[in-house]
Coordinates of C-alpha atoms in Angstrom, one line a residue:
M269 CA 155.9 56.5 101.8
P270 CA 156.3 58.4 105.1
L271 CA 159.1 61.0 105.5
S272 CA 162.1 59.5 107.2
N273 CA 163.6 60.7 110.4
T274 CA 166.7 61.7 108.5
E275 CA 164.6 63.9 106.2
L276 CA 162.7 65.6 109.0
E277 CA 165.9 66.0 111.1
Y278 CA 167.5 67.7 108.1
F279 CA 164.6 70.1 107.7
D280 CA 164.7 70.9 111.5
H281 CA 168.5 71.4 111.5
N282 CA 168.7 73.6 108.4
F283 CA 165.4 75.5 108.6
L284 CA 163.9 75.5 112.1
R285 CA 166.5 75.2 114.8
L286 CA 168.4 78.3 115.9
P287 CA 171.9 77.9 114.4
G288 CA 174.9 77.8 116.8
P289 CA 176.5 81.1 115.8
K290 CA 173.2 82.9 116.2
R291 CA 172.7 81.4 119.6
T292 CA 176.1 82.6 120.6
E293 CA 175.2 86.1 119.3
Y294 CA 172.0 86.1 121.3
H295 CA 173.8 85.0 124.4
K296 CA 176.1 88.0 124.2
Q297 CA 173.3 90.4 123.6
V298 CA 171.2 89.0 126.5
D299 CA 174.3 88.9 128.8
N300 CA 174.8 92.6 128.2
L301 CA 171.2 93.4 128.9
I302 CA 171.3 91.4 132.1
S303 CA 174.5 93.2 133.3
E304 CA 173.2 96.7 132.5
L305 CA 169.7 96.0 134.0
K306 CA 171.1 94.6 137.2
K307 CA 173.2 97.7 137.7
R308 CA 170.3 100.0 137.3
I309 CA 167.8 98.0 139.4
T310 CA 170.2 97.7 142.3
G311 CA 171.6 101.2 141.9
K312 CA 168.2 103.0 141.7
S313 CA 166.2 101.1 144.2
E314 CA 166.4 99.0 147.3
L315 CA 165.4 95.9 145.5
E316 CA 167.5 92.8 145.7
I317 CA 168.1 90.6 142.6
T318 CA 168.8 87.1 144.0
K319 CA 169.0 85.2 140.7
V320 CA 168.7 85.6 136.9
V321 CA 167.7 82.7 134.7
K322 CA 167.6 82.6 130.9
A323 CA 164.4 80.7 130.4
G324 CA 161.7 79.9 127.9
S325 CA 162.3 78.1 124.6
F326 CA 165.9 79.5 124.5
A327 CA 166.9 77.7 127.6
K328 CA 164.9 74.6 126.7
F329 CA 166.5 74.4 123.2
T330 CA 163.1 74.4 121.5
I331 CA 163.7 77.9 120.2
M332 CA 163.1 78.6 116.5
Q333 CA 165.1 80.7 114.2
K334 CA 163.5 83.8 112.7
L335 CA 161.1 82.8 109.9
D336 CA 158.4 84.6 107.9
G337 CA 158.4 87.7 110.1
Y338 CA 158.0 85.8 113.4
P339 CA 160.6 87.0 115.8
T340 CA 162.9 85.0 118.0
D341 CA 162.1 85.5 121.6
I342 CA 164.0 84.9 124.8
D343 CA 162.7 85.1 128.4
I344 CA 164.9 86.4 131.2
V345 CA 163.6 85.7 134.6
F346 CA 164.7 88.1 137.4
Y347 CA 164.1 86.7 140.9
I348 CA 163.6 89.7 143.1
K349 CA 163.2 90.4 146.8
G350 CA 161.9 93.6 148.4
V351 CA 158.5 93.9 146.6
E352 CA 155.1 93.6 148.2
E353 CA 153.3 90.5 147.0
N354 CA 150.3 92.1 145.2
S355 CA 149.4 93.0 141.6
K356 CA 149.9 96.7 142.0
S357 CA 153.4 96.4 143.3
Y358 CA 154.2 93.9 140.5
E359 CA 152.8 96.3 137.9
A360 CA 154.9 99.1 139.3
L361 CA 157.9 96.8 139.0
C362 CA 157.2 96.0 135.4
N363 CA 156.9 99.7 134.7
Q364 CA 160.2 100.3 136.4
I365 CA 161.9 97.7 134.3
H366 CA 160.4 99.1 131.2
D367 CA 161.8 102.6 132.0
L368 CA 165.2 101.1 132.8
L369 CA 165.3 99.3 129.5
I370 CA 164.6 102.6 127.7
D371 CA 167.5 104.1 129.8
I372 CA 169.8 101.3 128.7
Y373 CA 168.9 101.7 125.0
P374 CA 168.2 105.5 124.5
T375 CA 168.6 105.4 120.7
K376 CA 165.9 102.8 120.2
K377 CA 162.4 103.7 119.0
V378 CA 159.6 103.9 121.5
E379 CA 157.7 101.1 119.8
D380 CA 160.7 98.8 120.5
F381 CA 159.6 98.7 124.2
E382 CA 156.4 97.2 125.5
I383 CA 154.8 96.4 128.9
Q384 CA 153.1 93.0 128.7
R385 CA 150.8 91.2 131.2
R386 CA 153.7 89.7 133.1
S387 CA 156.8 91.3 131.7
A388 CA 158.6 94.2 130.0
K389 CA 159.7 93.6 126.4
V390 CA 162.5 95.1 124.3
T391 CA 162.9 94.3 120.6
F392 CA 166.2 94.4 118.8
V393 CA 165.2 95.0 115.2
K394 CA 168.6 94.3 113.6
S395 CA 169.1 90.9 115.1
G396 CA 165.5 89.9 115.1
L397 CA 165.4 89.2 118.8
E398 CA 162.7 90.0 121.3
V399 CA 163.6 89.8 125.0
D400 CA 160.9 89.5 127.7
V401 CA 162.2 90.6 131.1
V402 CA 160.0 88.6 133.5
P403 CA 160.1 89.6 137.2
V404 CA 159.4 86.9 139.8
L405 CA 158.9 87.7 143.5
Q406 CA 161.1 85.0 145.0
H407 CA 159.4 82.5 147.4
G408 CA 160.6 82.8 151.0
T409 CA 161.8 79.2 151.4
D410 CA 161.7 77.5 148.0
L411 CA 164.2 79.8 146.2
D412 CA 163.7 78.4 142.7
H413 CA 160.0 79.3 142.9
G414 CA 158.4 82.7 143.0
W415 CA 155.2 84.7 142.3
Q416 CA 154.1 86.3 139.1
Y417 CA 151.0 88.5 138.6
D418 CA 148.9 89.2 135.6
I419 CA 148.8 93.0 135.7
Q420 CA 145.5 93.0 133.8
S421 CA 143.5 90.5 135.8
G422 CA 145.4 90.7 139.1
A423 CA 145.7 86.9 139.2
R424 CA 148.9 85.5 140.6
N425 CA 150.6 82.1 140.0
L426 CA 153.6 80.3 141.4
T427 CA 156.3 79.6 138.9
C428 CA 159.8 78.0 138.7
A429 CA 162.0 78.7 135.7
P430 CA 164.6 76.0 136.5
C431 CA 161.8 73.5 136.9
H432 CA 160.3 74.3 133.5
I433 CA 163.8 73.8 131.9
Q434 CA 164.3 70.5 133.7
F435 CA 160.8 69.3 132.7
I436 CA 161.7 69.7 129.0
R437 CA 165.1 68.1 129.6
T438 CA 163.5 65.1 131.2
R439 CA 161.2 64.6 128.1
K440 CA 164.1 65.0 125.8
D441 CA 166.0 62.3 127.7
K442 CA 163.0 60.0 127.3
D443 CA 162.6 60.9 123.6
K444 CA 165.6 62.0 121.5
H445 CA 163.2 63.4 118.9
F446 CA 161.3 65.5 121.4
R447 CA 162.8 68.9 120.6
T448 CA 162.5 68.3 116.8
L449 CA 158.9 67.4 117.2
V450 CA 158.2 70.6 119.2
R451 CA 159.8 72.7 116.6
L452 CA 157.9 71.0 113.8
A453 CA 154.6 71.7 115.7
K454 CA 155.6 75.3 116.4
R455 CA 156.4 75.8 112.7
W456 CA 152.9 74.4 111.8
K457 CA 151.3 76.7 114.3
H458 CA 153.2 79.8 113.0
F459 CA 152.7 78.9 109.4
H460 CA 149.0 78.6 109.7
D461 CA 148.7 81.5 112.3
I462 CA 146.6 79.4 114.6
P463 CA 145.0 81.6 117.3
G464 CA 145.2 80.9 121.0
L465 CA 147.8 78.1 120.7
K466 CA 151.1 79.1 122.4
S467 CA 154.5 77.5 122.1
F468 CA 154.3 76.4 125.8
H469 CA 151.0 74.6 125.1
I470 CA 152.7 72.7 122.2
E471 CA 155.6 71.7 124.5
L472 CA 153.2 70.4 127.1
I473 CA 150.9 68.5 124.7
M474 CA 153.9 66.9 123.1
A475 CA 155.3 66.0 126.6
H476 CA 151.9 64.5 127.5
L477 CA 152.2 62.2 124.5
V478 CA 155.7 61.1 125.6
D479 CA 154.3 60.4 129.1
T480 CA 151.3 58.4 127.8
D481 CA 152.6 56.8 124.6
G482 CA 156.4 56.6 125.2
P483 CA 159.2 57.9 122.9
A484 CA 158.6 58.4 119.2
V485 CA 160.2 55.9 116.9
S486 CA 159.0 57.8 113.8
I487 CA 159.1 61.6 113.9
E488 CA 156.4 61.8 111.2
R489 CA 154.1 59.4 112.9
R490 CA 154.4 61.2 116.3
F491 CA 153.7 64.5 114.6
R492 CA 150.5 63.0 113.1
E493 CA 149.7 61.6 116.5
F494 CA 150.0 65.1 117.9
L495 CA 147.5 66.3 115.4
V496 CA 145.2 63.4 116.0
Y497 CA 145.2 63.9 119.7
I498 CA 144.1 67.6 119.3
A499 CA 141.5 66.7 116.7
R500 CA 140.1 63.7 118.6
T501 CA 140.0 65.3 122.1
K502 CA 139.3 68.9 120.8
L503 CA 141.4 69.8 123.8
N504 CA 138.5 68.9 126.1
E505 CA 140.6 66.4 128.1
R506 CA 142.5 67.8 131.1
I507 CA 146.3 67.3 130.9
D508 CA 148.2 66.7 134.1
F509 CA 151.8 65.7 134.7
P510 CA 153.7 63.3 137.0
E511 CA 155.6 66.2 138.5
N512 CA 152.4 67.3 140.3
S513 CA 151.5 63.9 141.7
G514 CA 150.8 63.9 145.4
K515 CA 149.8 67.6 145.3
P516 CA 146.2 68.8 145.8
M517 CA 144.3 68.8 142.5
V518 CA 142.5 72.1 141.6
S519 CA 139.4 72.2 139.4
F520 CA 139.1 74.6 136.6
S521 CA 136.1 75.7 134.5
D522 CA 138.1 77.0 131.5
P523 CA 137.4 75.4 128.1
V524 CA 141.0 74.0 127.9
V525 CA 142.9 72.8 130.9
I526 CA 146.6 72.1 130.8
I527 CA 148.2 72.1 134.2
D528 CA 151.5 73.8 134.8
P529 CA 153.9 71.0 135.6
V530 CA 155.5 73.1 138.4
S531 CA 152.3 74.4 139.9
P532 CA 148.9 72.5 140.0
E533 CA 147.1 75.7 140.8
N534 CA 148.0 77.2 137.4
N535 CA 146.1 76.3 134.2
V536 CA 148.5 77.6 131.5
A537 CA 145.7 77.3 128.9
S538 CA 143.2 79.4 130.7
R539 CA 143.2 82.2 128.1
I540 CA 142.2 79.9 125.2
T541 CA 138.6 80.8 124.4
K542 CA 135.9 78.4 123.2
D543 CA 136.1 79.8 119.7
E544 CA 139.9 79.4 119.6
Q545 CA 139.6 75.9 121.0
E546 CA 137.3 74.9 118.1
L547 CA 139.7 76.6 115.5
I548 CA 142.7 74.8 116.9
A549 CA 140.9 71.4 116.7
K550 CA 139.8 72.1 113.2
H551 CA 143.3 73.1 112.0
A552 CA 144.7 69.9 113.6
E553 CA 142.1 67.8 111.8
T554 CA 142.6 69.4 108.4
T555 CA 146.4 69.2 108.8
W556 CA 146.2 65.5 109.8
E557 CA 144.2 64.8 106.6
T558 CA 146.8 66.7 104.6
A559 CA 149.7 64.9 106.3
T560 CA 148.2 61.5 105.8
Y561 CA 147.6 62.1 102.1
A562 CA 151.2 63.5 101.7
S563 CA 152.6 60.4 103.5
V564 CA 150.6 57.9 101.4
E565 CA 151.3 59.7 98.1
N566 CA 154.9 60.5 99.0
N567 CA 154.2 64.0 97.9
N568 CA 156.6 66.6 99.2
E569 CA 154.7 69.5 97.6
V570 CA 151.7 68.6 99.8
W571 CA 154.0 68.5 102.9
K572 CA 154.9 72.1 102.1
E573 CA 151.3 73.1 102.7
I574 CA 151.8 72.1 106.3
F575 CA 155.2 73.7 107.0

């Protein structure tokens, strides 16, 4: 017998979803970081911060609580004016933010700070929180949009943090189980340490299923449909979204193509390698077989092998 929606919602609420008190604690921690970083950026440079957006899974309410050593991460997007639009200037900005974070938290260990490809990260060991400070060079006319650069490759892409948040909110409005399904899939990905597959990819694949198949009636069935989709297509099918309809279509030669719903020029899955693609599909196929057996046999011990 399949797991009921009530059973899976209980699992999500009690083991996966970030609890309300913890969310409040993180808000306070992040608000303090934003306040201190804004003071230092504007006080030590001629840069203008036009907007700050709490983004990522935290803002989309698909965030997971800390489990099995995997940290809870929050993205903070700083919209900035006064920086030349090139990868070198963007890299210098990430370095500047990194140095200012060290200035804000002088007692933290050096390994708690890191410069990533598009951000500067600080880790709070006690609370289990990782914060990515993501600079965006604000677009001249469309103020919710802005440019990011990959400081390793030099590639740039247009992004829109409020648009990504609205994209998930729209799917949640279509399917009341959407966020639970995303967290279940993220838990599966973390538990099996599946290479190449990111949380954003999971959100977009699950959103694609809502767009093509409608809202889920059974949480378990839709989760298995998610696995079947990956196993069947092996992620060889390009995924597009209605938000980009009417915009010029860009071709990509990457193994996996999932188009950013706020920018048709950005393939958010471009870094998935061919080997990772095959491993993701294999994991999905194996897990689907396990889930089907667990459902037919009504065996919760087998379900535990998945989550």
